[in-house]
XYZ file of C-alpha atoms in Angstrom:
296
model
C 0.000 0.000 0.000
C 1.238 3.497 -0.789
C -0.003 7.065 -0.625
C -0.829 7.159 -4.338
C -3.326 4.311 -3.998
C -5.139 6.258 -1.288
C -5.122 9.365 -3.488
C -6.653 7.322 -6.315
C -9.376 6.074 -3.979
C -10.242 9.600 -2.838
C -10.170 10.904 -6.419
C -12.743 8.244 -7.316
C -14.916 9.390 -4.421
C -14.640 13.017 -5.584
C -15.496 12.352 -9.232
C -17.644 9.186 -8.954
C -16.223 8.250 -12.351
C -13.216 6.069 -13.234
C -12.132 8.096 -16.259
C -12.454 11.450 -14.494
C -10.607 10.119 -11.428
C -7.773 8.918 -13.658
C -7.574 12.295 -15.389
C -7.550 14.057 -12.013
C -4.584 11.892 -10.966
C -2.831 12.303 -14.357
C -2.804 8.576 -15.094
C -4.650 6.284 -17.486
C -7.920 4.625 -16.496
C -6.449 1.081 -16.742
C -3.653 2.123 -14.396
C -6.148 3.555 -11.907
C -8.271 0.395 -12.009
C -5.223 -1.841 -11.596
C -3.884 0.114 -8.614
C -7.276 0.060 -6.890
C -7.588 -3.699 -7.454
C -4.092 -4.107 -5.981
C -5.281 -2.207 -2.910
C -8.344 -4.444 -2.652
C -6.151 -7.554 -2.944
C -3.811 -6.302 -0.242
C -6.691 -5.531 2.128
C -8.599 -8.671 1.060
C -11.717 -6.527 0.649
C -13.941 -5.361 -2.182
C -13.988 -1.578 -1.939
C -15.694 -0.527 -5.169
C -18.964 -1.720 -6.681
C -18.283 -2.113 -10.390
C -20.559 -2.520 -13.381
C -20.211 -0.964 -16.789
C -19.365 2.171 -14.822
C -18.662 3.229 -11.230
C -21.650 2.282 -9.063
C -20.404 3.366 -5.637
C -18.396 2.061 -2.719
C -19.165 -1.035 -0.717
C -19.801 -0.697 3.019
C -16.198 -1.747 3.618
C -15.089 0.753 0.969
C -16.841 3.627 2.752
C -15.075 2.709 6.002
C -11.671 2.415 4.319
C -12.317 5.723 2.544
C -12.635 7.431 5.941
C -9.258 6.089 6.997
C -7.743 7.066 3.653
C -8.812 10.692 4.168
C -7.306 10.690 7.661
C -4.019 9.197 6.459
C -3.743 11.641 3.562
C -4.481 14.569 5.851
C -1.712 13.343 8.162
C 0.624 12.931 5.183
C -0.104 16.454 3.955
C 0.367 17.711 7.505
C 3.751 15.976 7.699
C 4.854 17.633 4.446
C 3.686 21.040 5.676
C 5.433 20.478 9.026
C 8.691 19.619 7.262
C 8.386 22.742 5.108
C 7.707 24.817 8.218
C 10.877 23.456 9.813
C 12.723 24.674 6.724
C 11.147 28.102 7.147
C 8.736 27.629 4.233
C 4.956 27.829 3.916
C 3.947 25.428 1.139
C 1.133 23.017 0.439
C -2.612 23.341 -0.031
C -4.736 25.205 2.506
C -8.209 23.623 2.614
C -10.843 26.206 3.560
C -14.558 25.509 3.913
C -17.012 28.383 4.180
C -20.722 29.136 4.155
C -21.810 30.375 0.706
C -23.158 33.803 1.688
C -21.800 36.162 4.332
C -20.546 39.716 4.639
C -16.992 38.430 4.785
C -15.084 38.132 1.524
C -12.444 35.368 1.905
C -10.224 37.137 -0.633
C -9.472 39.608 2.166
C -7.022 37.090 3.560
C -6.481 34.576 0.729
C -4.990 37.188 -1.594
C -2.465 38.537 0.974
C -1.492 34.963 1.890
C -0.980 34.116 -1.796
C 1.184 37.204 -2.274
C 3.228 36.521 0.837
C 3.651 32.794 0.179
C 3.673 32.193 -3.607
C 4.099 28.416 -3.200
C 0.890 28.160 -1.185
C -2.201 26.741 -2.897
C -5.838 26.981 -1.825
C -8.884 24.718 -1.889
C -12.054 26.704 -1.172
C -15.297 24.752 -0.646
C -18.832 26.107 -0.243
C -20.471 24.249 2.658
C -23.090 24.593 5.365
C -21.961 25.503 8.896
C -22.517 21.897 9.975
C -20.402 20.601 7.089
C -17.637 23.074 7.933
C -17.392 21.955 11.565
C -17.620 18.299 10.533
C -14.845 18.769 7.962
C -12.641 20.436 10.570
C -13.338 17.688 13.100
C -12.467 14.985 10.554
C -9.325 16.859 9.510
C -10.686 17.227 5.974
C -10.434 21.023 6.274
C -7.689 23.216 7.714
C -9.758 26.350 8.338
C -13.482 27.064 8.309
C -15.640 30.168 7.949
C -19.145 29.686 9.336
C -21.825 31.006 11.672
C -20.900 30.851 15.349
C -24.277 30.371 17.027
C -23.770 26.633 17.548
C -19.992 26.468 17.808
C -18.452 24.849 20.887
C -15.316 26.920 21.479
C -13.864 24.099 23.559
C -13.074 22.370 20.258
C -12.162 25.332 18.050
C -10.009 28.434 18.120
C -12.183 31.258 16.770
C -11.600 34.653 15.184
C -14.888 36.563 15.012
C -15.345 38.237 11.624
C -18.502 40.246 12.287
C -22.173 39.967 11.444
C -23.748 39.643 8.012
C -25.977 42.459 6.748
C -28.251 41.945 3.751
C -29.117 43.909 0.653
C -31.049 43.471 -2.573
C -28.840 42.620 -5.539
C -30.227 43.761 -8.891
C -29.204 44.590 -12.444
C -29.812 48.198 -13.522
C -30.723 47.034 -17.042
C -33.796 45.272 -15.652
C -34.750 46.954 -12.348
C -34.622 50.500 -10.975
C -35.034 51.774 -7.420
C -35.087 55.384 -6.275
C -34.828 54.919 -2.516
C -31.420 54.431 -0.828
C -32.729 51.614 1.400
C -35.486 49.037 0.983
C -37.951 47.629 3.491
C -38.900 43.959 3.682
C -42.408 44.981 2.622
C -40.998 46.513 -0.574
C -39.414 43.156 -1.427
C -42.704 41.282 -1.130
C -43.783 41.826 -4.752
C -40.378 41.463 -6.413
C -39.304 38.258 -8.194
C -36.562 36.840 -5.977
C -33.771 34.324 -6.316
C -32.885 32.755 -2.952
C -30.314 30.363 -1.582
C -31.672 26.827 -1.192
C -33.711 26.015 1.895
C -31.862 24.542 4.863
C -28.882 26.873 4.632
C -28.308 29.174 7.606
C -28.494 32.329 5.494
C -31.776 31.261 3.886
C -33.274 30.519 7.292
C -32.584 34.118 8.358
C -34.198 35.438 5.172
C -37.292 33.253 5.659
C -37.588 34.302 9.296
C -37.467 37.986 8.326
C -40.323 37.515 5.866
C -42.439 35.315 8.174
C -42.102 37.646 11.149
C -43.697 40.378 9.031
C -46.432 38.156 7.619
C -44.953 38.302 4.117
C -44.844 35.615 1.433
C -42.007 36.393 -1.001
C -42.316 35.731 -4.734
C -39.546 33.156 -5.068
C -38.903 32.362 -8.735
C -35.554 30.597 -8.313
C -33.748 28.649 -5.600
C -30.158 27.482 -5.891
C -27.301 26.308 -3.701
C -24.930 28.144 -6.070
C -24.199 31.834 -5.572
C -22.974 31.977 -9.163
C -26.299 30.738 -10.537
C -28.194 33.326 -8.498
C -25.985 36.065 -9.910
C -26.535 34.702 -13.428
C -30.294 34.946 -12.893
C -29.944 38.526 -11.633
C -27.883 39.538 -14.685
C -30.438 37.898 -16.981
C -33.194 39.984 -15.414
C -35.045 36.917 -14.144
C -35.039 38.148 -10.557
C -33.339 40.121 -7.818
C -31.499 38.343 -5.008
C -31.045 38.911 -1.282
C -27.291 38.949 -0.840
C -24.765 40.023 1.808
C -23.437 43.557 1.832
C -19.654 44.012 1.620
C -19.403 40.772 -0.397
C -17.711 42.328 -3.424
C -20.612 41.544 -5.775
C -20.844 45.036 -7.293
C -17.358 44.586 -8.695
C -18.555 41.761 -10.968
C -20.358 44.011 -13.457
C -20.947 47.706 -14.126
C -24.678 46.928 -14.144
C -24.816 45.224 -10.743
C -25.974 47.193 -7.693
C -26.924 46.246 -4.153
C -29.273 48.255 -1.928
C -29.315 47.800 1.867
C -32.439 46.260 3.375
C -33.563 47.897 6.614
C -33.276 45.711 9.728
C -31.768 42.911 7.660
C -28.975 40.872 9.146
C -28.080 37.329 10.162
C -28.121 37.353 13.945
C -25.274 34.866 14.335
C -21.809 36.324 13.642
C -19.378 34.774 11.175
C -16.071 33.411 12.428
C -12.858 31.790 11.234
C -12.281 28.406 12.901
C -9.238 26.236 13.550
C -9.657 22.913 15.307
C -7.886 22.639 18.644
C -7.242 18.902 18.748
C -4.299 17.172 17.118
C -3.356 16.441 14.468
C -3.530 19.923 13.003
C -0.957 21.015 10.485
C 1.665 23.680 10.879
C 0.249 25.148 7.674
C -3.198 25.631 9.247
C -1.738 27.101 12.450
C 0.539 29.486 10.558
C -2.222 30.741 8.242
C -4.657 31.145 11.144
C -2.071 33.262 12.973
C -1.388 35.291 9.828
C -5.098 36.031 9.321
C -5.434 37.031 12.987
C -2.540 39.455 12.567
C -3.991 40.849 9.309
C -7.397 41.499 10.844
C -5.750 43.063 13.877
C -3.881 45.484 11.631
C -7.092 46.371 9.759
C -8.890 46.974 13.044
């Protein structure tokens, strides 16, 4: 067994496709299949359900996959630790964050990239629960999520502030004269909203319900990009965070503040307290803390 076999297994889990997993690992599909069968032979287990195409992992495969993630995280941590001992910051920083908040992650990712050009980033859009779970399982290095249900006994936390909301619209399709909108004014507008179940969406729904309003929801999506596409097409407006950098995407995009509109729970940057945690994660967490301190 070697690290590459575990990487192949995880690539298959990510893509759910043998050919795509092989391409992700820069090898041929026959080589990928052979190496995975070698792993199965060594473990004396069937890990993958095969047909004409990938059909999923067996129960044993799911359990081995969990260990593979842990071992790879430890391996990456070892490499980052060795680099740190050499005075370098290299590797891939895995960051999970909630999809909508008033904190733009580029505020710290860009300075880190400029300061450490060999550093790479993996940014995933997740729910708060998925962020904390990924940190706990050592599948993420840092997390950005809402803090209302965070047990600080398990995480180091940097509070990033609360999330205020505004109405995102395209000036080619909508026009507003007032500098701020009320929730009542939004009641008759076609809206694109984040999918139900997400923390941000729950705050939006609560704001409407508490005022006895039923919004005209024409589109729901778990993708911020798709919501912005719909706004630019004139299909709808969208309730988005202020200070999110969205107005920079197009000369036609504007965002108006909504009165009394905010997510009550603050956003925070999280680092797990328990070992193993990589030197890379610790260093970047400390760097971000210093950056935010300087800005304050």
